[in-house]
Short mmCIF file of C-alpha atoms in Angstrom, two decimals:
data_model
loop_
_atom_site.label_atom_id
_atom_site.label_comp_id
_atom_site.label_asym_id
_atom_site.label_seq_id
_atom_site.Cartn_x
_atom_site.Cartn_y
_atom_site.Cartn_z
CA UNK J 1 -47.42 -25.76 7.97
CA UNK J 2 -45.47 -28.18 10.15
CA UNK J 3 -46.13 -31.89 9.72
CA UNK J 4 -46.22 -34.36 12.57
CA UNK J 5 -42.69 -35.35 11.66
CA UNK J 6 -40.56 -33.06 13.81
CA UNK J 7 -37.78 -32.33 11.35
CA UNK J 8 -39.96 -31.81 8.28
CA UNK J 9 -41.99 -28.88 7.00
CA UNK J 10 -44.74 -29.10 4.45
CA UNK J 11 -44.48 -26.41 1.76
CA UNK J 12 -46.77 -25.52 -1.14
CA UNK J 13 -44.00 -26.00 -3.70
CA UNK J 14 -40.23 -25.71 -3.97
CA UNK J 15 -40.00 -22.63 -6.15
CA UNK J 16 -37.28 -20.11 -5.17
CA UNK J 17 -40.00 -17.64 -4.17
CA UNK J 18 -41.80 -20.09 -1.87
CA UNK J 19 -38.55 -21.27 -0.32
CA UNK J 20 -37.43 -17.73 0.36
CA UNK J 21 -40.76 -16.95 2.03
CA UNK J 22 -40.51 -20.06 4.23
CA UNK J 23 -36.99 -19.12 5.32
CA UNK J 24 -38.01 -15.55 6.11
CA UNK J 25 -41.02 -16.72 8.08
CA UNK J 26 -38.73 -18.75 10.37
CA UNK J 27 -35.87 -16.25 10.51
CA UNK J 28 -33.62 -18.62 8.54
CA UNK J 29 -31.28 -18.17 5.60
CA UNK J 30 -28.34 -15.97 4.66
CA UNK J 31 -30.35 -13.72 2.36
CA UNK J 32 -29.44 -15.53 -0.85
CA UNK J 33 -31.56 -18.05 -2.78
CA UNK J 34 -31.32 -21.66 -1.61
CA UNK J 35 -31.67 -25.19 -2.90
CA UNK J 36 -34.74 -26.95 -1.40
CA UNK J 37 -33.69 -29.51 1.25
CA UNK J 38 -36.00 -32.24 0.08
CA UNK J 39 -35.77 -35.73 1.56
CA UNK J 40 -34.09 -37.21 -1.52
CA UNK J 41 -31.46 -34.46 -1.73
CA UNK J 42 -30.64 -34.85 1.97
CA UNK J 43 -30.35 -38.63 1.53
CA UNK J 44 -27.94 -38.18 -1.39
CA UNK J 45 -25.82 -35.89 0.75
CA UNK J 46 -25.80 -38.36 3.65
CA UNK J 47 -24.72 -41.15 1.29
CA UNK J 48 -21.36 -39.37 0.89
CA UNK J 49 -20.27 -40.02 4.49
CA UNK J 50 -19.93 -43.20 6.57
CA UNK J 51 -21.47 -41.61 9.68
CA UNK J 52 -24.79 -42.52 11.32
CA UNK J 53 -27.10 -39.73 10.08
CA UNK J 54 -28.42 -39.04 13.57
CA UNK J 55 -25.17 -39.27 15.53
CA UNK J 56 -24.57 -36.15 17.65
CA UNK J 57 -21.52 -34.36 16.22
CA UNK J 58 -21.66 -31.59 18.79
CA UNK J 59 -23.57 -28.73 20.34
CA UNK J 60 -23.26 -25.42 18.51
CA UNK J 61 -23.31 -22.35 20.76
CA UNK J 62 -24.77 -19.96 21.68
CA UNK J 63 -28.12 -21.47 20.68
CA UNK J 64 -27.06 -24.94 21.73
CA UNK J 65 -28.52 -26.69 18.71
CA UNK J 66 -27.46 -30.29 18.21
CA UNK J 67 -25.66 -30.84 14.92
CA UNK J 68 -25.92 -34.29 13.37
CA UNK J 69 -24.88 -35.42 9.89
CA UNK J 70 -28.55 -35.09 8.89
CA UNK J 71 -28.80 -31.50 10.11
CA UNK J 72 -25.45 -30.75 8.42
CA UNK J 73 -26.80 -32.32 5.21
CA UNK J 74 -29.91 -30.13 5.27
CA UNK J 75 -27.74 -27.03 5.52
CA UNK J 76 -25.34 -28.33 2.88
CA UNK J 77 -28.27 -28.82 0.47
CA UNK J 78 -29.57 -25.32 1.23
CA UNK J 79 -26.09 -23.94 0.49
CA UNK J 80 -25.88 -25.75 -2.85
CA UNK J 81 -23.14 -28.27 -1.95
CA UNK J 82 -22.49 -31.22 -4.24
CA UNK J 83 -22.38 -34.46 -2.19
CA UNK J 84 -18.64 -34.94 -2.86
CA UNK J 85 -17.76 -32.03 -0.54
CA UNK J 86 -20.07 -33.14 2.26
CA UNK J 87 -17.37 -35.00 4.29
CA UNK J 88 -15.69 -31.60 4.76
CA UNK J 89 -18.92 -30.08 6.11
CA UNK J 90 -19.31 -32.92 8.64
CA UNK J 91 -15.67 -32.55 9.75
CA UNK J 92 -16.10 -28.79 10.06
CA UNK J 93 -19.23 -29.27 12.18
CA UNK J 94 -17.22 -31.44 14.59
CA UNK J 95 -14.46 -28.83 14.69
CA UNK J 96 -16.89 -25.98 15.42
CA UNK J 97 -18.07 -27.77 18.57
CA UNK J 98 -14.55 -28.12 20.02
CA UNK J 99 -14.32 -26.09 23.27
CA UNK J 100 -11.00 -24.40 22.49
CA UNK J 101 -12.56 -22.79 19.43
CA UNK J 102 -14.92 -20.89 21.80
CA UNK J 103 -17.84 -20.77 19.37
CA UNK J 104 -20.06 -19.09 21.97
CA UNK J 105 -17.76 -16.09 21.94
CA UNK J 106 -16.92 -16.25 18.22
CA UNK J 107 -20.59 -16.03 17.29
CA UNK J 108 -21.71 -13.55 19.92
CA UNK J 109 -18.93 -10.96 19.69
CA UNK J 110 -19.26 -7.48 18.19
CA UNK J 111 -15.98 -8.24 16.36
CA UNK J 112 -16.29 -9.13 12.64
CA UNK J 113 -14.81 -12.62 13.12
CA UNK J 114 -15.70 -15.42 10.73
CA UNK J 115 -14.49 -19.03 10.88
CA UNK J 116 -12.09 -19.62 7.99
CA UNK J 117 -12.19 -23.17 6.73
CA UNK J 118 -8.97 -24.51 5.17
CA UNK J 119 -9.28 -27.85 3.33
CA UNK J 120 -6.23 -30.12 3.15
CA UNK J 121 -5.32 -33.34 1.37
CA UNK J 122 -6.78 -35.65 -1.24
CA UNK J 123 -10.34 -34.33 -1.07
CA UNK J 124 -9.11 -31.01 -2.44
CA UNK J 125 -8.58 -32.60 -5.83
CA UNK J 126 -11.34 -35.19 -6.02
CA UNK J 127 -14.11 -32.92 -4.69
CA UNK J 128 -12.99 -30.03 -6.85
CA UNK J 129 -11.85 -27.42 -4.31
CA UNK J 130 -9.85 -24.47 -5.60
CA UNK J 131 -6.42 -24.05 -4.01
CA UNK J 132 -5.03 -21.95 -6.88
CA UNK J 133 -5.88 -18.69 -8.64
CA UNK J 134 -8.68 -16.90 -6.81
CA UNK J 135 -9.01 -19.53 -4.08
CA UNK J 136 -10.70 -17.12 -1.67
CA UNK J 137 -13.31 -16.55 -4.36
CA UNK J 138 -15.38 -16.27 -6.34
CA UNK J 139 -16.23 -18.89 -8.93
CA UNK J 140 -15.58 -22.34 -7.46
CA UNK J 141 -18.59 -24.36 -6.34
CA UNK J 142 -16.84 -26.47 -3.69
CA UNK J 143 -15.20 -23.50 -1.92
CA UNK J 144 -18.27 -21.31 -2.20
CA UNK J 145 -20.85 -23.84 -1.04
CA UNK J 146 -18.83 -25.43 1.77
CA UNK J 147 -18.14 -22.00 3.24
CA UNK J 148 -21.79 -21.15 2.85
CA UNK J 149 -22.90 -24.45 4.43
CA UNK J 150 -20.75 -23.66 7.46
CA UNK J 151 -22.42 -20.25 7.75
CA UNK J 152 -25.85 -21.88 7.38
CA UNK J 153 -25.00 -24.15 10.34
CA UNK J 154 -23.94 -21.12 12.36
CA UNK J 155 -27.12 -19.22 11.50
CA UNK J 156 -29.56 -22.08 12.00
CA UNK J 157 -28.04 -24.44 14.57
CA UNK J 158 -25.76 -22.07 16.52
CA UNK J 159 -28.26 -19.20 16.35
CA UNK J 160 -25.72 -16.70 15.02
CA UNK J 161 -28.42 -14.43 13.66
CA UNK J 162 -27.31 -10.79 13.37
CA UNK J 163 -28.63 -8.73 16.29
CA UNK J 164 -29.52 -11.84 18.31
CA UNK J 165 -26.86 -14.55 18.54
CA UNK J 166 -24.35 -12.55 16.47
CA UNK J 167 -23.64 -9.01 17.68
CA UNK J 168 -21.00 -8.19 15.04
CA UNK J 169 -21.21 -4.40 14.82
CA UNK J 170 -20.58 -4.20 11.10
CA UNK J 171 -20.68 -7.82 9.97
CA UNK J 172 -18.18 -9.14 7.47
CA UNK J 173 -18.35 -10.36 3.86
CA UNK J 174 -16.46 -13.50 4.98
CA UNK J 175 -19.54 -14.37 7.05
CA UNK J 176 -21.30 -15.38 3.81
CA UNK J 177 -18.67 -17.95 2.88
CA UNK J 178 -15.03 -18.35 3.92
CA UNK J 179 -13.40 -21.51 2.61
CA UNK J 180 -10.16 -22.17 0.75
CA UNK J 181 -8.04 -25.19 0.00
CA UNK J 182 -4.34 -25.47 0.83
CA UNK J 183 -2.23 -25.52 -2.33
CA UNK J 184 0.09 -28.30 -1.26
CA UNK J 185 1.08 -29.02 -4.88
CA UNK J 186 2.65 -25.56 -5.15
CA UNK J 187 3.96 -25.49 -1.59
CA UNK J 188 7.62 -26.05 -0.72
CA UNK J 189 6.48 -27.63 2.56
CA UNK J 190 4.34 -30.49 3.80
CA UNK J 191 0.63 -29.96 4.42
CA UNK J 192 -0.24 -27.64 7.27
CA UNK J 193 -2.44 -30.43 8.70
CA UNK J 194 0.67 -32.61 9.16
CA UNK J 195 2.29 -29.88 11.27
CA UNK J 196 -0.71 -30.21 13.59
CA UNK J 197 -0.32 -33.98 13.84
CA UNK J 198 -3.29 -34.75 11.61
CA UNK J 199 -1.97 -37.18 9.00
CA UNK J 200 -5.19 -38.59 7.54
CA UNK J 201 -5.52 -38.37 3.71
CA UNK J 202 -7.78 -35.32 4.10
CA UNK J 203 -8.30 -32.81 6.88
CA UNK J 204 -9.82 -29.44 7.63
CA UNK J 205 -8.65 -26.51 9.74
CA UNK J 206 -10.86 -23.80 11.21
CA UNK J 207 -9.34 -20.47 12.24
CA UNK J 208 -11.69 -17.82 13.61
CA UNK J 209 -10.33 -14.53 12.38
CA UNK J 210 -10.71 -11.41 10.33
CA UNK J 211 -10.85 -11.23 6.58
CA UNK J 212 -7.55 -11.56 4.67
CA UNK J 213 -5.21 -8.54 4.82
CA UNK J 214 -3.30 -8.38 1.55
CA UNK J 215 0.51 -8.19 1.35
CA UNK J 216 1.88 -7.24 -2.08
CA UNK J 217 5.59 -7.59 -2.68
CA UNK J 218 7.07 -7.88 -6.17
CA UNK J 219 10.35 -6.09 -5.52
CA UNK J 220 12.39 -8.33 -3.33
CA UNK J 221 13.71 -11.16 -5.48
CA UNK J 222 16.71 -12.52 -3.62
CA UNK J 223 15.92 -10.76 -0.37
CA UNK J 224 13.39 -12.69 1.68
CA UNK J 225 13.62 -10.14 4.49
CA UNK J 226 11.81 -7.59 2.33
CA UNK J 227 8.85 -9.94 1.84
CA UNK J 228 8.77 -10.75 5.54
CA UNK J 229 9.06 -7.11 6.57
CA UNK J 230 5.95 -6.30 4.55
CA UNK J 231 4.12 -9.25 6.15
CA UNK J 232 5.25 -8.08 9.60
CA UNK J 233 3.93 -4.63 8.74
CA UNK J 234 0.52 -6.09 7.84
CA UNK J 235 0.50 -7.94 11.20
CA UNK J 236 1.27 -4.85 13.24
CA UNK J 237 -1.86 -2.90 14.11
CA UNK J 238 -3.45 -1.53 17.25
CA UNK J 239 -6.82 -2.31 15.68
CA UNK J 240 -6.37 -6.08 15.77
CA UNK J 241 -7.40 -8.21 18.75
CA UNK J 242 -3.96 -9.82 18.54
CA UNK J 243 -2.59 -6.61 20.10
CA UNK J 244 -4.28 -7.03 23.51
CA UNK J 245 -4.65 -10.86 23.43
CA UNK J 246 -1.32 -12.70 23.26
CA UNK J 247 -2.81 -16.18 22.74
CA UNK J 248 -4.28 -15.00 19.42
CA UNK J 249 -2.94 -16.71 16.33
CA UNK J 250 -2.11 -15.28 12.94
CA UNK J 251 -2.73 -17.37 9.86
CA UNK J 252 -0.36 -16.46 7.06
CA UNK J 253 -1.74 -17.44 3.66
CA UNK J 254 1.43 -17.39 1.58
CA UNK J 255 1.10 -17.17 -2.16
CA UNK J 256 3.18 -19.90 -3.87
CA UNK J 257 5.67 -17.40 -5.34
CA UNK J 258 6.38 -15.80 -1.97
CA UNK J 259 6.59 -19.26 -0.40
CA UNK J 260 9.19 -20.39 -2.96
CA UNK J 261 11.21 -17.18 -2.57
CA UNK J 262 11.36 -17.78 1.18
CA UNK J 263 12.01 -21.52 0.93
CA UNK J 264 14.66 -20.86 -1.74
CA UNK J 265 16.55 -18.78 0.81
CA UNK J 266 16.50 -21.78 3.14
CA UNK J 267 13.68 -20.61 5.38
CA UNK J 268 11.24 -23.11 6.84
CA UNK J 269 7.93 -22.45 8.53
CA UNK J 270 9.52 -22.01 11.97
CA UNK J 271 12.13 -19.56 10.61
CA UNK J 272 9.40 -17.45 9.05
CA UNK J 273 7.33 -17.53 12.24
CA UNK J 274 10.37 -16.55 14.33
CA UNK J 275 11.21 -13.66 12.01
CA UNK J 276 7.65 -12.35 12.11
CA UNK J 277 7.46 -12.80 15.90
CA UNK J 278 10.61 -10.72 16.09
CA UNK J 279 9.55 -8.00 13.63
CA UNK J 280 5.80 -7.52 14.12
CA UNK J 281 6.05 -5.45 17.29
CA UNK J 282 4.56 -2.44 19.07
CA UNK J 283 6.00 -0.47 21.98
CA UNK J 284 4.66 -1.79 25.31
CA UNK J 285 3.80 1.71 26.51
CA UNK J 286 1.66 2.34 23.45
CA UNK J 287 -0.19 -0.94 23.95
CA UNK J 288 -0.75 -0.14 27.63
CA UNK J 289 -2.11 3.30 26.73
CA UNK J 290 -4.62 1.79 24.31
CA UNK J 291 -5.78 -1.28 26.24
CA UNK J 292 -6.95 -1.11 29.83
CA UNK J 293 -7.34 -4.91 30.02
CA UNK J 294 -4.60 -6.94 28.37
CA UNK J 295 -4.83 -10.71 28.07
CA UNK J 296 -1.05 -11.06 27.83
CA UNK J 297 1.31 -13.88 28.73
CA UNK J 298 2.85 -13.12 32.13
CA UNK J 299 6.29 -12.35 30.71
CA UNK J 300 4.79 -9.60 28.57
CA UNK J 301 3.29 -7.85 31.59
CA UNK J 302 6.60 -7.17 33.35
CA UNK J 303 8.51 -5.42 30.55
CA UNK J 304 9.06 -1.65 30.68
CA UNK J 305 7.17 0.76 28.46
CA UNK J 306 9.99 1.11 25.93
CA UNK J 307 10.16 -2.60 25.24
CA UNK J 308 8.91 -3.64 21.81
CA UNK J 309 6.30 -6.35 22.39
CA UNK J 310 5.40 -8.93 19.73
CA UNK J 311 1.90 -9.02 18.20
CA UNK J 312 1.43 -12.53 19.56
CA UNK J 313 2.78 -14.28 22.63
CA UNK J 314 4.73 -17.07 20.91
CA UNK J 315 6.14 -17.78 17.43
CA UNK J 316 4.06 -20.99 17.34
CA UNK J 317 0.96 -18.79 17.13
CA UNK J 318 2.02 -17.78 13.60
CA UNK J 319 0.57 -20.51 11.34
CA UNK J 320 1.61 -20.80 7.71
CA UNK J 321 -0.11 -22.41 4.72
CA UNK J 322 0.22 -21.92 0.97
CA UNK J 323 -2.71 -20.91 -1.18
CA UNK J 324 -3.30 -19.14 -4.48
CA UNK J 325 -1.81 -18.97 -7.96
CA UNK J 326 0.74 -16.94 -9.91
CA UNK J 327 1.59 -13.47 -8.64
CA UNK J 328 3.24 -11.81 -5.67
CA UNK J 329 0.44 -11.67 -3.13
CA UNK J 330 0.03 -13.19 0.29
CA UNK J 331 -2.44 -12.48 3.08
CA UNK J 332 -2.39 -12.12 6.84
CA UNK J 333 -5.49 -13.35 8.72
CA UNK J 334 -5.49 -12.05 12.31
CA UNK J 335 -7.41 -13.82 15.06
CA UNK J 336 -10.51 -12.84 16.98
CA UNK J 337 -8.29 -13.56 20.00
CA UNK J 338 -9.96 -15.80 22.59
CA UNK J 339 -10.08 -18.77 20.25
CA UNK J 340 -7.71 -21.51 19.12
CA UNK J 341 -7.65 -22.95 15.64
CA UNK J 342 -8.63 -26.59 15.25
CA UNK J 343 -7.47 -29.16 12.68
CA UNK J 344 -9.50 -32.38 12.36
CA UNK J 345 -9.52 -35.38 10.00
CA UNK J 346 -12.03 -35.53 7.16
CA UNK J 347 -13.62 -38.99 7.18
CA UNK J 348 -14.75 -40.26 3.79
CA UNK J 349 -16.33 -43.47 2.64
CA UNK J 350 -13.74 -46.04 1.59
CA UNK J 351 -14.76 -45.88 -2.07
CA UNK J 352 -14.83 -42.08 -2.26
CA UNK J 353 -11.37 -41.56 -3.65
CA UNK R 1 -49.95 -31.08 -3.94
CA UNK R 2 -47.46 -30.10 -1.26
CA UNK R 3 -43.84 -31.10 -0.78
CA UNK R 4 -41.87 -31.83 2.37
CA UNK R 5 -38.52 -30.23 3.17
CA UNK R 6 -36.27 -30.55 6.18
CA UNK R 7 -35.96 -27.92 8.89
CA UNK R 8 -32.32 -26.72 9.09
CA UNK R 9 -32.06 -25.85 12.80
CA UNK R 10 -31.75 -29.11 14.74
CA UNK R 11 -33.09 -29.79 18.21
CA UNK R 12 -31.96 -27.82 21.27
CA UNK R 13 -29.41 -29.75 23.33
CA UNK R 14 -29.36 -27.60 26.46
CA UNK R 15 -31.79 -28.44 29.29
CA UNK R 16 -34.12 -25.72 30.67
CA UNK R 17 -33.01 -24.21 33.99
CA UNK R 18 -34.59 -22.28 36.90
CA UNK R 19 -33.59 -19.20 38.84
CA UNK R 20 -32.17 -19.62 42.35
CA UNK R 21 -34.53 -18.83 45.20
CA UNK R 22 -34.19 -15.29 46.56
CA UNK R 23 -34.35 -14.52 50.29
CA UNK R 24 -37.45 -12.87 51.75
CA UNK R 25 -35.29 -10.01 53.00
CA UNK R 26 -32.01 -8.68 51.64
CA UNK R 27 -31.01 -7.20 55.03
CA UNK R 28 -27.62 -8.50 56.09
CA UNK R 29 -27.01 -10.10 52.72
CA UNK R 30 -23.52 -10.13 51.20
CA UNK R 31 -23.45 -8.59 47.72
CA UNK R 32 -20.59 -9.66 45.44
CA UNK R 33 -19.46 -7.87 42.28
CA UNK R 34 -17.99 -10.03 39.52
CA UNK R 35 -16.21 -7.73 37.06
CA UNK R 36 -15.41 -8.81 33.50
CA UNK R 37 -12.94 -5.99 33.05
CA UNK R 38 -14.92 -4.01 30.49
CA UNK R 39 -14.17 -0.28 30.72
CA UNK R 40 -16.10 1.25 33.66
CA UNK R 41 -17.68 -2.11 34.55
CA UNK R 42 -16.17 -2.14 38.05
CA UNK R 43 -17.10 1.50 38.59
CA UNK R 44 -20.77 1.24 37.67
CA UNK R 45 -21.38 -2.17 39.25
CA UNK R 46 -19.61 -1.28 42.50
CA UNK R 47 -21.69 1.88 42.78
CA UNK R 48 -24.84 -0.12 42.12
CA UNK R 49 -23.84 -2.69 44.76
CA UNK R 50 -23.10 0.00 47.35
CA UNK R 51 -26.32 1.91 46.70
CA UNK R 52 -28.29 -1.33 46.84
CA UNK R 53 -26.54 -2.32 50.09
CA UNK R 54 -27.31 1.05 51.65
CA UNK R 55 -30.97 0.80 50.69
CA UNK R 56 -31.56 -2.67 52.17
CA UNK R 57 -28.97 -2.68 54.97
CA UNK R 58 -26.77 -5.26 53.24
CA UNK R 59 -23.00 -5.18 52.64
CA UNK R 60 -20.73 -5.28 49.62
CA UNK R 61 -18.61 -8.29 50.49
CA UNK R 62 -16.48 -8.70 47.41
CA UNK R 63 -15.46 -6.88 44.23
CA UNK R 64 -13.32 -9.05 41.98
CA UNK R 65 -12.23 -9.38 38.39
CA UNK R 66 -13.18 -12.69 36.82
CA UNK R 67 -9.72 -13.87 35.71
CA UNK R 68 -7.47 -16.24 37.72
CA UNK R 69 -6.90 -14.96 41.29
CA UNK R 70 -9.00 -11.94 40.36
CA UNK R 71 -5.88 -10.30 38.91
CA UNK R 72 -7.15 -9.84 35.38
CA UNK R 73 -10.29 -10.27 33.40
CA UNK R 74 -11.18 -11.45 29.97
CA UNK R 75 -14.77 -10.81 29.07
CA UNK R 76 -14.84 -13.38 26.27
CA UNK R 77 -14.37 -16.52 28.35
CA UNK R 78 -16.07 -17.95 31.47
CA UNK R 79 -15.23 -16.78 35.00
CA UNK R 80 -12.05 -18.47 36.28
CA UNK R 81 -12.91 -21.46 38.54
CA UNK R 82 -11.01 -20.11 41.57
CA UNK R 83 -12.82 -16.76 41.36
CA UNK R 84 -16.16 -18.50 40.88
CA UNK R 85 -15.58 -20.51 44.07
CA UNK R 86 -14.65 -17.37 45.97
CA UNK R 87 -17.73 -15.49 44.73
CA UNK R 88 -19.96 -18.39 45.74
CA UNK R 89 -18.32 -18.60 49.18
CA UNK R 90 -18.35 -14.88 49.94
CA UNK R 91 -21.61 -13.64 48.39
CA UNK R 92 -25.34 -14.22 48.81
CA UNK R 93 -26.29 -12.28 45.68
CA UNK R 94 -24.05 -11.29 42.79
CA UNK R 95 -23.92 -8.42 40.31
CA UNK R 96 -21.97 -9.27 37.17
CA UNK R 97 -21.15 -7.75 33.79
CA UNK R 98 -20.95 -5.59 32.04
CA UNK R 99 -22.86 -7.06 29.14
CA UNK R 100 -22.28 -4.23 26.71
CA UNK R 101 -20.70 -6.00 23.78
CA UNK R 102 -21.32 -9.35 22.10
CA UNK R 103 -19.01 -11.96 23.58
CA UNK R 104 -19.04 -10.22 26.97
CA UNK R 105 -22.83 -10.39 26.97
CA UNK R 106 -22.73 -14.09 26.13
CA UNK R 107 -20.26 -14.79 28.92
CA UNK R 108 -21.84 -12.46 31.50
CA UNK R 109 -25.14 -14.28 30.99
CA UNK R 110 -23.29 -17.61 31.13
CA UNK R 111 -21.56 -16.66 34.41
CA UNK R 112 -24.85 -15.46 35.93
CA UNK R 113 -26.58 -18.71 35.00
CA UNK R 114 -23.74 -20.75 36.50
CA UNK R 115 -24.24 -18.76 39.74
CA UNK R 116 -28.02 -19.28 39.66
CA UNK R 117 -27.40 -23.02 39.22
CA UNK R 118 -25.50 -23.14 42.52
CA UNK R 119 -28.16 -21.12 44.34
CA UNK R 120 -26.79 -17.58 44.06
CA UNK R 121 -29.18 -15.02 42.57
CA UNK R 122 -27.17 -13.07 39.98
CA UNK R 123 -27.97 -9.84 38.14
CA UNK R 124 -26.39 -9.21 34.74
CA UNK R 125 -25.79 -5.52 34.07
CA UNK R 126 -26.39 -4.81 30.38
CA UNK R 127 -27.25 -1.75 28.28
CA UNK R 128 -30.14 -0.69 26.09
CA UNK R 129 -28.16 -1.53 22.96
CA UNK R 130 -27.22 -5.02 24.13
CA UNK R 131 -30.39 -5.97 25.99
CA UNK R 132 -31.72 -7.91 22.95
CA UNK R 133 -28.49 -9.92 22.77
CA UNK R 134 -28.68 -10.59 26.52
CA UNK R 135 -32.28 -11.73 26.15
CA UNK R 136 -31.36 -14.07 23.29
CA UNK R 137 -28.41 -15.50 25.22
CA UNK R 138 -30.60 -16.11 28.28
CA UNK R 139 -33.07 -18.02 26.08
CA UNK R 140 -30.32 -19.97 24.33
CA UNK R 141 -28.61 -20.95 27.57
CA UNK R 142 -31.83 -22.38 29.00
CA UNK R 143 -32.78 -19.65 31.50
CA UNK R 144 -34.92 -17.00 29.74
CA UNK R 145 -35.67 -15.47 33.16
CA UNK R 146 -32.00 -14.60 33.79
CA UNK R 147 -32.02 -11.37 35.85
CA UNK R 148 -31.03 -8.55 33.52
CA UNK R 149 -30.60 -4.95 34.60
CA UNK R 150 -30.59 -2.59 31.63
CA UNK R 151 -28.60 0.66 31.88
CA UNK R 152 -28.22 3.33 29.20
CA UNK R 153 -25.53 2.80 26.56
CA UNK R 154 -22.55 3.06 26.45
CA UNK R 155 -20.87 2.24 29.76
CA UNK R 156 -17.34 2.46 28.35
CA UNK R 157 -16.48 6.08 27.58
CA UNK R 158 -19.23 7.61 29.77
CA UNK R 159 -18.19 10.02 32.59
CA UNK R 160 -18.00 8.59 36.15
CA UNK R 161 -20.60 10.97 37.60
CA UNK R 162 -23.10 9.97 34.89
CA UNK R 163 -22.43 6.28 35.50
CA UNK R 164 -22.98 6.75 39.24
CA UNK R 165 -26.30 8.44 38.57
CA UNK R 166 -27.33 5.59 36.23
CA UNK R 167 -26.40 3.07 38.95
CA UNK R 168 -28.35 4.92 41.64
CA UNK R 169 -31.39 5.21 39.40
CA UNK R 170 -31.27 1.45 38.79
CA UNK R 171 -31.51 0.38 42.44
CA UNK R 172 -35.31 -0.01 42.39
CA UNK R 173 -35.13 -2.19 39.30
CA UNK R 174 -32.39 -4.30 40.89
CA UNK R 175 -34.64 -4.81 43.92
CA UNK R 176 -37.47 -5.92 41.65
CA UNK R 177 -35.17 -8.50 40.06
CA UNK R 178 -34.32 -9.88 43.50
CA UNK R 179 -37.90 -10.06 44.73
CA UNK R 180 -38.82 -13.56 46.00
#
């Protein structure tokens, strides 16, 4: 039964069974058990950020729900977030509303796109995110619950409910939770956020793409080209939206061992991106045969059919960050296409660190 | 003893909208087709426009893709501003789509609502399988009454003669959507 207070619901009790029934009655939830968003839990969450609880952070499409820190906190509680991670959820909510991310399309499409959240900087350590072994999951509360909180916002505020505001034909396991932390301690390079001009102590990036495509290479010690050729191979597919949409980005999640092999050979991020731009290619005629409409950069439209076209329109669209632990695995994360990644500062309270 | 919990959905930030007024007669009207480039979209919508024009003594004034200068189309973003201006200038009613996937349904409904806002009645062509998505998008974008014409599914991959028959069979329903 709804109370006279607009944002509150009166429930018989806060048992898992009652909560699940309330969610189902309203068409809410991700199908998993939740933590009850009681007033005291929401207040504790809000105490972790300096923001006005009712400030409008943005409008989340397609539903057009207004996300505020309070609404974000409710969803963070439902998802099981500890308050220390909440500044990342608020930053991610701001990022989701940015127009270049095209959330209306990201949520509505039949494609299995999910926003990947990459956490950078000091908050990785002090809020307990996992940037190392098994960073994509499972087993770490910060990664798991922040990714889930983001999905809760998409379901509840953006209306990305399967079959209604989310038409994804098959769905995607990454739509439950999709959050990692950049392993800057094991990276040969500066934080990815710095490359995007975001130099605050902590930041978050959102890239709307597919699930990670694994690249396993344990043979090529001393020959970085062999690692990169395998990565280029994983990037080269007619089934990816990057093939017909040249603005689409690729995020390359390099494992630390691959990153050090490449850096040890003198390669920087731009060298790697250039190599992959040059090697991840498909014949123009084959692309034309498969795609009636091609959202290509103009220069790509005028080449002859035998020309080998790159899987993205510019090397800058190949974005590189380091994540994971020991072993010889990296991952390619293709784009949905008509979306641009966004990197924003994470704003914490002064005494948080 | 009950407990209070917060709702997780937040208030709606988009204002409610109204359909554009439709003329008492469609005779002499200019029908524009705004094509999002989906396979067979131009074919089925152009046929629908022509059959509709024949029925009511109107004309098909414009068939254009929705990308810049009408040269290309991307179904997952809004209609290019220059094409939107041209459609508004050269049409009295508009047929747009096709809304037969997710993001293209979202943006076809969006484009139609933008046209309704500037006084141009606009029909979104969708399919049985995507009609629920189109309905949801219309509600979310503040105009639940958005004119939606539902064809069988799928449009992409269906033979031209079948698509033409579907278009012809839909003329009466299109007329109903444009009734004053």
